[in-house]
Amino acid sequence: MAEQAVPRPVDLPSDLRHFIDGKPASSVDGATFPVADPVTNEVYGRVAAGDAADIDLAVAAAKRAFTDGPWPRLTARERAKILNKIADGIEVRAERLAELETFDTGLPITQARGQAHRAAENFRYFADVIVALHEEAYIVGDKQVNYAIRQPAGVAGLITPWNTPFMLETWKLAPSLASGCTVILKPAEWSPLSASLLPEIMAEAGVPDGVFNLVHGIGEQAGAALVAHPDVPRISFTGESGTGQIIMRTSAENLKEVSMELGGKSPCVVFADADFDRAVDAAVFGVFSLNGERCTASSRVLVQREIYDRFVEALAARAAAVKVGMPADADTEVGALIHPEHYARVLEYVEIGKREARLVAGGDRPAHLTSGNFLQPTVFADVRPDARIFQEEIFGPVVGVTPFDTEEEAIELANATKYGLAGYVWTKDLQRGHRVARAVQSGMVWINSHNVRDLRTPFGGIKASGVGQEGGVHSIDFYSDVRAIHVAVGDLHTPQFGKQG
Ligand code: NAD
């Protein structure tokens, strides 16, 4: 037990079921799995364990809703109105969503509140996108008009991770529904709780039965069945790079289009001329927010030699002062890691780090938290590029610092991992900032800024961090089939084969 009493949310759902064709459903075979909170690690509920049979039912419902139902045929404005009502439903439940998310994942409550608002914003934003969407058209002299149309692709499978569950679920639901697809969401098994509010939010907003379906379950069972299903032409996946590879392999069988948002090991490059204090703030926030369980975490800090010792000292001091505590407390900055298995994995990396580099902060459980998946924010200095803690995604509050001398060396170090999700550059020399941003092999780079992202910008990784871009019109394109239509509007000459004599 945790030494501190952990109040459970009032009316905590303890029987989490699927939602198929507008109705809650148990698994066909009645199977369930337990789910625990990360502070007590005690089971608070049981979750329906979906399998191929449940996926079949959900896909059949989604296919019916797509083929016979109104959803894909609504005008953009009609769909947008419903998406805005979904956003309203999220906003009125924002506090409840944050409470459930914090309880289930261990994310600090203030950060979970931000995620709930971002989730509502996802729906509002994609409502705006589809209303404002325009298609391509080409006038070919006075003979032809060519135009392209987007049509919803069909049933979309959405598979999400546990780190910011509700926000990431809505990041996929909003554009897929906006595009006119019908969907099956498979949430992560360690964090199924907040998704249990989605059925009532969708129903209240007027989403027709069968358009939104939710199937819980273990990845290798429910997730794999969804990926293998021939009637699901799109799979949008966020999770580990290794899982992404498995999913792409299976998807190849049916030549599915996949969107892959995968792992990261993102560099934060700090030049000697940077605004020192702001760079420290950003480096600390960048790796310790969301408990360090953040795909875009700046988990490798590369610092120019002139300011290296001072920067390491500042980072270590700030890490030691970060408030680790009960996720539900408003002043907690780092909460509990999601699951004992993940906690053990992060601790193992801390032990590896102790052998590979110089520990300058953290490295252990906080003394005041004798149980639960808590870890002190941990900083390693003098991390070599061949170290495992430099190369491998830890996905916890652990950061490594490495010195560099020249711009060339900084770029080389930044690119010296298999990942390419995010990058951060700190310098007052803007020309250098742009140069380095272009040279860093990442899908997204921030210059003199921590990770704030306007929803209109493309989101995605390169190398082992992802395939394809999400965000804005990129997401709408992914959930659409594009057709080019060529119309003769004048006297278009057609060669007359067989008419020679
Ligand atoms: P994970 O790959 O273990 O699981 C993600 C989801 O995939 C879960 O729903 C899981 O049940 C499912 N799954 C697992 N095996 C499957 C299979 N064989 N077929 C189909 N589905 C399967 O990832 P995780 O541990 O939940 O999440 C952490 C990872 O996610 C980290 O690597 C992190 O960087 C990454 N992530 C990336 C982004 C991004 O946008 N790039 C965002 C958040 C998290």
Short mmCIF file of N, CA, C and O in Angstrom, two decimals, residues 182-256:
data_model
loop_
_atom_site.label_atom_id
_atom_site.label_comp_id
_atom_site.label_asym_id
_atom_site.label_seq_id
_atom_site.Cartn_x
_atom_site.Cartn_y
_atom_site.Cartn_z
N THR A 182 -16.11 5.40 -40.39
CA THR A 182 -16.62 4.83 -39.16
C THR A 182 -15.42 4.15 -38.50
O THR A 182 -14.47 3.78 -39.19
N VAL A 183 -15.46 3.99 -37.16
CA VAL A 183 -14.20 3.64 -36.50
C VAL A 183 -14.34 2.56 -35.43
O VAL A 183 -15.43 2.36 -34.87
N ILE A 184 -13.21 1.91 -35.19
CA ILE A 184 -13.07 1.02 -34.04
C ILE A 184 -11.84 1.48 -33.28
O ILE A 184 -10.74 1.49 -33.84
N LEU A 185 -12.05 1.88 -32.05
CA LEU A 185 -10.94 2.32 -31.21
C LEU A 185 -10.53 1.17 -30.29
O LEU A 185 -11.37 0.56 -29.63
N LYS A 186 -9.21 0.89 -30.27
CA LYS A 186 -8.67 -0.12 -29.33
C LYS A 186 -7.72 0.61 -28.39
O LYS A 186 -6.56 0.86 -28.73
N PRO A 187 -8.20 0.98 -27.19
CA PRO A 187 -7.32 1.71 -26.25
C PRO A 187 -6.27 0.78 -25.65
O PRO A 187 -6.41 -0.44 -25.69
N ALA A 188 -5.25 1.39 -25.06
CA ALA A 188 -4.19 0.59 -24.42
C ALA A 188 -4.75 -0.12 -23.18
O ALA A 188 -5.58 0.42 -22.46
N GLU A 189 -4.23 -1.32 -22.95
CA GLU A 189 -4.80 -2.14 -21.87
C GLU A 189 -4.47 -1.60 -20.47
O GLU A 189 -5.16 -1.91 -19.52
N TRP A 190 -3.38 -0.82 -20.34
CA TRP A 190 -3.02 -0.32 -19.01
C TRP A 190 -3.80 0.95 -18.63
O TRP A 190 -3.69 1.41 -17.50
N SER A 191 -4.51 1.53 -19.58
CA SER A 191 -5.19 2.81 -19.27
C SER A 191 -6.54 2.91 -19.97
O SER A 191 -6.76 3.82 -20.76
N PRO A 192 -7.46 1.98 -19.65
CA PRO A 192 -8.72 1.96 -20.39
C PRO A 192 -9.81 2.88 -19.83
O PRO A 192 -10.88 3.02 -20.41
N LEU A 193 -9.52 3.53 -18.68
CA LEU A 193 -10.60 4.14 -17.90
C LEU A 193 -11.26 5.34 -18.59
O LEU A 193 -12.49 5.41 -18.70
N SER A 194 -10.45 6.30 -19.03
CA SER A 194 -11.06 7.53 -19.56
C SER A 194 -11.88 7.25 -20.83
O SER A 194 -12.88 7.94 -21.08
N ALA A 195 -11.50 6.22 -21.59
CA ALA A 195 -12.27 5.90 -22.81
C ALA A 195 -13.69 5.47 -22.46
O ALA A 195 -14.58 5.52 -23.32
N SER A 196 -13.91 5.07 -21.20
CA SER A 196 -15.26 4.62 -20.83
C SER A 196 -16.26 5.78 -20.86
O SER A 196 -17.46 5.55 -20.83
N LEU A 197 -15.78 7.02 -20.93
CA LEU A 197 -16.70 8.15 -21.05
C LEU A 197 -17.09 8.43 -22.50
O LEU A 197 -18.03 9.18 -22.78
N LEU A 198 -16.35 7.84 -23.44
CA LEU A 198 -16.60 8.17 -24.85
C LEU A 198 -17.99 7.75 -25.35
O LEU A 198 -18.65 8.53 -26.06
N PRO A 199 -18.49 6.54 -24.99
CA PRO A 199 -19.80 6.17 -25.52
C PRO A 199 -20.89 7.19 -25.20
O PRO A 199 -21.65 7.59 -26.09
N GLU A 200 -20.94 7.67 -23.95
CA GLU A 200 -22.01 8.63 -23.63
C GLU A 200 -21.76 9.98 -24.31
O GLU A 200 -22.71 10.64 -24.74
N ILE A 201 -20.50 10.35 -24.45
CA ILE A 201 -20.20 11.63 -25.13
C ILE A 201 -20.66 11.54 -26.59
O ILE A 201 -21.30 12.45 -27.13
N MET A 202 -20.36 10.42 -27.24
CA MET A 202 -20.71 10.25 -28.66
C MET A 202 -22.23 10.19 -28.83
O MET A 202 -22.80 10.83 -29.72
N ALA A 203 -22.89 9.41 -27.96
CA ALA A 203 -24.35 9.26 -28.09
C ALA A 203 -25.03 10.61 -27.87
O ALA A 203 -25.91 11.00 -28.64
N GLU A 204 -24.60 11.32 -26.85
CA GLU A 204 -25.19 12.62 -26.54
C GLU A 204 -25.03 13.62 -27.71
O GLU A 204 -25.90 14.44 -27.97
N ALA A 205 -23.91 13.51 -28.41
CA ALA A 205 -23.64 14.43 -29.51
C ALA A 205 -24.42 14.06 -30.78
O ALA A 205 -24.45 14.83 -31.73
N GLY A 206 -25.01 12.86 -30.79
CA GLY A 206 -25.80 12.45 -31.96
C GLY A 206 -25.02 11.65 -32.98
O GLY A 206 -25.42 11.56 -34.14
N VAL A 207 -23.91 11.02 -32.55
CA VAL A 207 -23.16 10.14 -33.46
C VAL A 207 -24.00 8.87 -33.66
O VAL A 207 -24.35 8.21 -32.68
N PRO A 208 -24.35 8.53 -34.90
CA PRO A 208 -25.23 7.37 -35.12
C PRO A 208 -24.59 6.06 -34.64
O PRO A 208 -23.36 5.92 -34.65
N ASP A 209 -25.44 5.11 -34.26
CA ASP A 209 -24.95 3.79 -33.82
C ASP A 209 -24.05 3.18 -34.89
O ASP A 209 -24.33 3.29 -36.08
N GLY A 210 -23.00 2.53 -34.44
CA GLY A 210 -22.10 1.82 -35.36
C GLY A 210 -20.99 2.70 -35.92
O GLY A 210 -20.03 2.19 -36.49
N VAL A 211 -21.12 4.03 -35.77
CA VAL A 211 -20.07 4.92 -36.30
C VAL A 211 -18.85 4.89 -35.39
O VAL A 211 -17.71 4.82 -35.85
N PHE A 212 -19.09 4.95 -34.08
CA PHE A 212 -18.00 4.86 -33.11
C PHE A 212 -18.12 3.54 -32.35
O PHE A 212 -19.15 3.27 -31.73
N ASN A 213 -17.10 2.72 -32.43
CA ASN A 213 -17.08 1.45 -31.69
C ASN A 213 -15.79 1.39 -30.88
O ASN A 213 -14.75 1.87 -31.32
N LEU A 214 -15.91 0.78 -29.72
CA LEU A 214 -14.78 0.70 -28.80
C LEU A 214 -14.59 -0.77 -28.43
O LEU A 214 -15.53 -1.41 -27.95
N VAL A 215 -13.40 -1.29 -28.68
CA VAL A 215 -13.12 -2.67 -28.26
C VAL A 215 -11.86 -2.66 -27.41
O VAL A 215 -10.78 -2.28 -27.87
N HIS A 216 -12.03 -3.02 -26.15
CA HIS A 216 -10.88 -3.11 -25.26
C HIS A 216 -10.14 -4.42 -25.52
O HIS A 216 -10.70 -5.34 -26.11
N GLY A 217 -8.92 -4.50 -25.00
CA GLY A 217 -8.26 -5.81 -25.09
C GLY A 217 -6.76 -5.70 -25.16
O GLY A 217 -6.18 -4.61 -25.28
N ILE A 218 -6.14 -6.85 -25.08
CA ILE A 218 -4.69 -6.97 -25.13
C ILE A 218 -4.25 -6.73 -26.59
O ILE A 218 -4.92 -7.17 -27.52
N GLY A 219 -3.11 -6.06 -26.74
CA GLY A 219 -2.65 -5.71 -28.09
C GLY A 219 -2.53 -6.90 -29.01
O GLY A 219 -3.00 -6.87 -30.15
N GLU A 220 -1.90 -7.96 -28.52
CA GLU A 220 -1.63 -9.12 -29.39
C GLU A 220 -2.92 -9.86 -29.74
O GLU A 220 -2.91 -10.73 -30.61
N GLN A 221 -4.02 -9.57 -29.05
CA GLN A 221 -5.29 -10.23 -29.37
C GLN A 221 -6.23 -9.25 -30.10
O GLN A 221 -6.35 -9.28 -31.32
N ALA A 222 -6.83 -8.33 -29.34
CA ALA A 222 -7.78 -7.41 -29.96
C ALA A 222 -7.11 -6.53 -31.02
O ALA A 222 -7.62 -6.36 -32.13
N GLY A 223 -5.93 -5.99 -30.67
CA GLY A 223 -5.24 -5.10 -31.61
C GLY A 223 -4.86 -5.85 -32.88
O GLY A 223 -5.09 -5.38 -33.99
N ALA A 224 -4.28 -7.04 -32.69
CA ALA A 224 -3.82 -7.81 -33.85
C ALA A 224 -5.01 -8.20 -34.74
O ALA A 224 -4.91 -8.17 -35.97
N ALA A 225 -6.14 -8.55 -34.12
CA ALA A 225 -7.32 -8.94 -34.91
C ALA A 225 -7.83 -7.75 -35.73
O ALA A 225 -8.27 -7.91 -36.88
N LEU A 226 -7.77 -6.58 -35.14
CA LEU A 226 -8.21 -5.37 -35.86
C LEU A 226 -7.31 -5.11 -37.07
O LEU A 226 -7.78 -4.81 -38.17
N VAL A 227 -6.01 -5.25 -36.84
CA VAL A 227 -5.05 -5.00 -37.92
C VAL A 227 -5.23 -6.03 -39.04
O VAL A 227 -5.09 -5.70 -40.23
N ALA A 228 -5.54 -7.27 -38.67
CA ALA A 228 -5.63 -8.34 -39.68
C ALA A 228 -6.97 -8.33 -40.42
O ALA A 228 -7.10 -9.00 -41.45
N HIS A 229 -7.94 -7.58 -39.92
CA HIS A 229 -9.28 -7.68 -40.51
C HIS A 229 -9.32 -7.10 -41.93
O HIS A 229 -8.95 -5.94 -42.14
N PRO A 230 -9.82 -7.87 -42.89
CA PRO A 230 -9.79 -7.39 -44.28
C PRO A 230 -10.72 -6.20 -44.55
O PRO A 230 -10.54 -5.50 -45.55
N ASP A 231 -11.71 -5.98 -43.68
CA ASP A 231 -12.66 -4.88 -43.93
C ASP A 231 -12.27 -3.58 -43.24
O ASP A 231 -13.10 -2.69 -43.06
N VAL A 232 -11.02 -3.50 -42.80
CA VAL A 232 -10.55 -2.26 -42.15
C VAL A 232 -9.39 -1.70 -42.99
O VAL A 232 -8.24 -2.11 -42.81
N PRO A 233 -9.67 -0.80 -43.91
CA PRO A 233 -8.61 -0.37 -44.84
C PRO A 233 -7.59 0.60 -44.27
O PRO A 233 -6.57 0.87 -44.90
N ARG A 234 -7.86 1.18 -43.09
CA ARG A 234 -6.91 2.13 -42.51
C ARG A 234 -6.60 1.73 -41.07
O ARG A 234 -7.51 1.42 -40.30
N ILE A 235 -5.30 1.77 -40.73
CA ILE A 235 -4.88 1.57 -39.34
C ILE A 235 -4.05 2.78 -38.94
O ILE A 235 -3.01 3.07 -39.54
N SER A 236 -4.52 3.47 -37.91
CA SER A 236 -3.72 4.56 -37.35
C SER A 236 -3.21 4.07 -35.99
O SER A 236 -4.00 3.75 -35.10
N PHE A 237 -1.90 4.03 -35.87
CA PHE A 237 -1.30 3.43 -34.67
C PHE A 237 -0.36 4.41 -34.00
O PHE A 237 0.46 5.07 -34.67
N THR A 238 -0.43 4.51 -32.70
CA THR A 238 0.59 5.22 -31.93
C THR A 238 1.09 4.26 -30.86
O THR A 238 0.29 3.70 -30.10
N GLY A 239 2.40 4.08 -30.81
CA GLY A 239 2.97 3.17 -29.82
C GLY A 239 4.44 2.94 -30.10
O GLY A 239 5.10 3.77 -30.74
N GLU A 240 4.93 1.82 -29.63
CA GLU A 240 6.37 1.54 -29.76
C GLU A 240 6.74 1.20 -31.21
O GLU A 240 5.95 0.61 -31.94
N SER A 241 7.98 1.50 -31.55
CA SER A 241 8.45 1.24 -32.91
C SER A 241 8.36 -0.25 -33.25
O SER A 241 7.97 -0.61 -34.36
N GLY A 242 8.69 -1.11 -32.28
CA GLY A 242 8.67 -2.56 -32.53
C GLY A 242 7.25 -3.03 -32.83
O GLY A 242 7.03 -3.85 -33.74
N THR A 243 6.27 -2.50 -32.10
CA THR A 243 4.87 -2.87 -32.36
C THR A 243 4.47 -2.35 -33.74
O THR A 243 3.76 -3.03 -34.50
N GLY A 244 4.95 -1.16 -34.07
CA GLY A 244 4.64 -0.59 -35.39
C GLY A 244 5.13 -1.49 -36.51
O GLY A 244 4.44 -1.68 -37.52
N GLN A 245 6.31 -2.09 -36.32
CA GLN A 245 6.83 -2.98 -37.36
C GLN A 245 5.92 -4.21 -37.54
O GLN A 245 5.63 -4.62 -38.65
N ILE A 246 5.47 -4.76 -36.40
CA ILE A 246 4.58 -5.93 -36.48
C ILE A 246 3.30 -5.54 -37.22
O ILE A 246 2.81 -6.26 -38.09
N ILE A 247 2.76 -4.38 -36.88
CA ILE A 247 1.50 -3.95 -37.48
C ILE A 247 1.66 -3.70 -38.98
O ILE A 247 0.80 -4.07 -39.78
N MET A 248 2.79 -3.12 -39.36
CA MET A 248 3.00 -2.90 -40.80
C MET A 248 3.11 -4.22 -41.55
O MET A 248 2.58 -4.36 -42.64
N ARG A 249 3.76 -5.20 -40.92
CA ARG A 249 3.88 -6.51 -41.56
C ARG A 249 2.51 -7.12 -41.80
O ARG A 249 2.19 -7.59 -42.88
N THR A 250 1.68 -7.10 -40.75
CA THR A 250 0.34 -7.69 -40.88
C THR A 250 -0.49 -6.90 -41.89
O THR A 250 -1.25 -7.48 -42.68
N SER A 251 -0.35 -5.59 -41.86
CA SER A 251 -1.15 -4.74 -42.76
C SER A 251 -0.82 -5.01 -44.22
O SER A 251 -1.66 -4.84 -45.11
N ALA A 252 0.42 -5.44 -44.46
CA ALA A 252 0.84 -5.70 -45.84
C ALA A 252 -0.02 -6.78 -46.49
O ALA A 252 -0.27 -6.75 -47.70
N GLU A 253 -0.51 -7.73 -45.70
CA GLU A 253 -1.35 -8.82 -46.23
C GLU A 253 -2.53 -8.27 -47.00
O GLU A 253 -2.95 -8.80 -48.01
N ASN A 254 -3.13 -7.19 -46.46
CA ASN A 254 -4.30 -6.61 -47.12
C ASN A 254 -3.98 -5.25 -47.76
O ASN A 254 -4.89 -4.50 -48.08
N LEU A 255 -2.70 -4.96 -47.91
CA LEU A 255 -2.26 -3.68 -48.48
C LEU A 255 -3.00 -2.50 -47.85
O LEU A 255 -3.55 -1.64 -48.53
N LYS A 256 -3.06 -2.49 -46.52
CA LYS A 256 -3.72 -1.39 -45.81
C LYS A 256 -2.86 -0.17 -45.78
O LYS A 256 -1.63 -0.28 -45.72
#
